[in-house]
CSV table of C-alpha atoms in Angstrom, one decimal:
chain,number,residue,atom,x,y,z
C,1445,ILE,CA,-53.1,77.9,-0.9
C,1446,GLN,CA,-52.6,77.0,-4.6
C,1447,ALA,CA,-55.4,76.5,-7.1
C,1448,LEU,CA,-54.3,74.5,-10.1
C,1449,SER,CA,-57.8,74.7,-11.6
C,1450,ASP,CA,-61.4,75.4,-10.4
C,1451,ASP,CA,-61.5,71.8,-9.2
C,1452,GLU,CA,-57.9,71.1,-7.9
C,1453,VAL,CA,-56.7,73.2,-4.9
C,1454,TRP,CA,-54.0,72.5,-2.3
C,1455,ILE,CA,-53.7,74.0,1.2
C,1456,VAL,CA,-50.8,73.8,3.7
C,1457,GLY,CA,-50.8,74.7,7.4
C,1458,ASP,CA,-49.8,74.1,11.0
C,1459,VAL,CA,-48.7,70.7,12.3
C,1460,GLY,CA,-48.1,69.2,8.9
C,1461,VAL,CA,-51.5,69.9,7.4
C,1462,LEU,CA,-51.6,69.3,3.7
C,1463,LEU,CA,-55.0,69.2,2.1
C,1464,LYS,CA,-56.1,68.6,-1.5
C,1465,THR,CA,-59.5,68.8,-3.3
C,1466,THR,CA,-60.2,67.7,-6.8
C,1467,ASN,CA,-63.9,68.8,-6.8
C,1468,GLY,CA,-63.7,72.5,-6.1
C,1469,GLY,CA,-63.7,72.1,-2.3
C,1470,GLU,CA,-66.8,69.9,-1.9
C,1471,THR,CA,-64.5,67.3,-0.2
C,1472,TRP,CA,-60.9,67.5,1.0
C,1473,GLN,CA,-58.3,64.8,1.4
C,1474,ARG,CA,-55.5,65.0,3.9
C,1475,VAL,CA,-52.2,64.2,2.2
C,1476,SER,CA,-49.4,62.7,4.3
C,1477,ILE,CA,-45.7,63.6,3.9
C,1478,ASN,CA,-43.8,60.8,5.5
C,1479,THR,CA,-40.4,60.2,4.3
C,1480,PRO,CA,-37.7,57.9,5.7
C,1481,GLU,CA,-35.9,61.0,6.9
C,1482,ILE,CA,-38.7,62.7,8.8
C,1483,SER,CA,-42.3,62.8,9.8
C,1484,VAL,CA,-43.8,66.2,9.0
C,1485,LEU,CA,-46.7,65.8,11.4
C,1486,LYS,CA,-45.0,68.0,14.1
C,1487,GLN,CA,-43.9,70.7,11.7
C,1488,SER,CA,-45.8,73.6,10.2
C,1489,LEU,CA,-45.9,73.9,6.4
C,1490,HIS,CA,-45.9,77.5,5.1
C,1491,THR,CA,-45.6,77.4,1.3
C,1492,ILE,CA,-46.7,75.3,-1.6
C,1493,HIS,CA,-46.0,75.4,-5.3
C,1494,PHE,CA,-47.1,73.0,-8.1
C,1495,LEU,CA,-46.0,73.3,-11.7
C,1496,ASN,CA,-49.0,71.0,-12.7
C,1497,SER,CA,-51.1,68.3,-11.1
C,1498,THR,CA,-48.1,66.0,-10.6
C,1499,ILE,CA,-45.0,68.0,-9.8
C,1500,GLY,CA,-44.8,70.2,-6.7
C,1501,TRP,CA,-43.0,71.3,-3.6
C,1502,VAL,CA,-44.0,72.3,0.0
C,1503,GLY,CA,-41.8,74.1,2.5
C,1504,GLY,CA,-41.9,74.8,6.1
C,1505,ASP,CA,-40.2,74.8,9.5
C,1506,LEU,CA,-36.4,74.1,9.9
C,1507,GLY,CA,-35.8,74.9,6.2
C,1508,ARG,CA,-37.4,71.7,5.1
C,1509,VAL,CA,-38.6,71.4,1.5
C,1510,PHE,CA,-40.4,68.3,0.1
C,1511,TYR,CA,-40.9,67.4,-3.6
C,1512,THR,CA,-43.5,65.2,-5.3
C,1513,GLU,CA,-43.6,64.1,-8.9
C,1514,ASN,CA,-46.8,62.0,-8.6
C,1515,GLY,CA,-49.4,64.4,-7.3
C,1516,GLY,CA,-48.6,63.9,-3.7
C,1517,ALA,CA,-48.6,60.2,-3.5
C,1518,ASP,CA,-44.9,60.1,-2.6
C,1519,TRP,CA,-42.6,62.9,-1.2
C,1520,THR,CA,-38.8,63.3,-1.1
C,1521,GLN,CA,-37.0,65.7,1.2
C,1522,GLN,CA,-34.8,68.2,-0.7
C,1523,SER,CA,-31.5,69.2,0.7
C,1524,LEU,CA,-30.9,72.8,1.7
C,1525,PRO,CA,-27.9,74.4,3.6
C,1526,VAL,CA,-27.9,74.0,7.4
C,1527,GLY,CA,-29.5,77.0,9.1
C,1528,SER,CA,-31.9,77.8,6.2
C,1529,GLY,CA,-34.6,78.6,8.7
C,1530,THR,CA,-38.3,78.6,7.9
C,1531,ILE,CA,-39.3,78.4,4.2
C,1532,ARG,CA,-42.2,80.8,3.4
């Protein structure tokens, strides 16, 4: 979980769950991470870090890390060494 403000909060979880609220949790949007390299729907996400409302990373199973620079509209898989394991 990462709260960027009282209104904007992000949550990651099992089977690719990535949720975002912009109204303090009144409603939540499911955010999809689908890149040409992989569909995250079958992987668990364990960590999230945003620098601000637009730039952020999520990490999870198999050492996978994904980066956005437009508030989660698009994601790019970051390269890590083979055998990095689960990112927490």
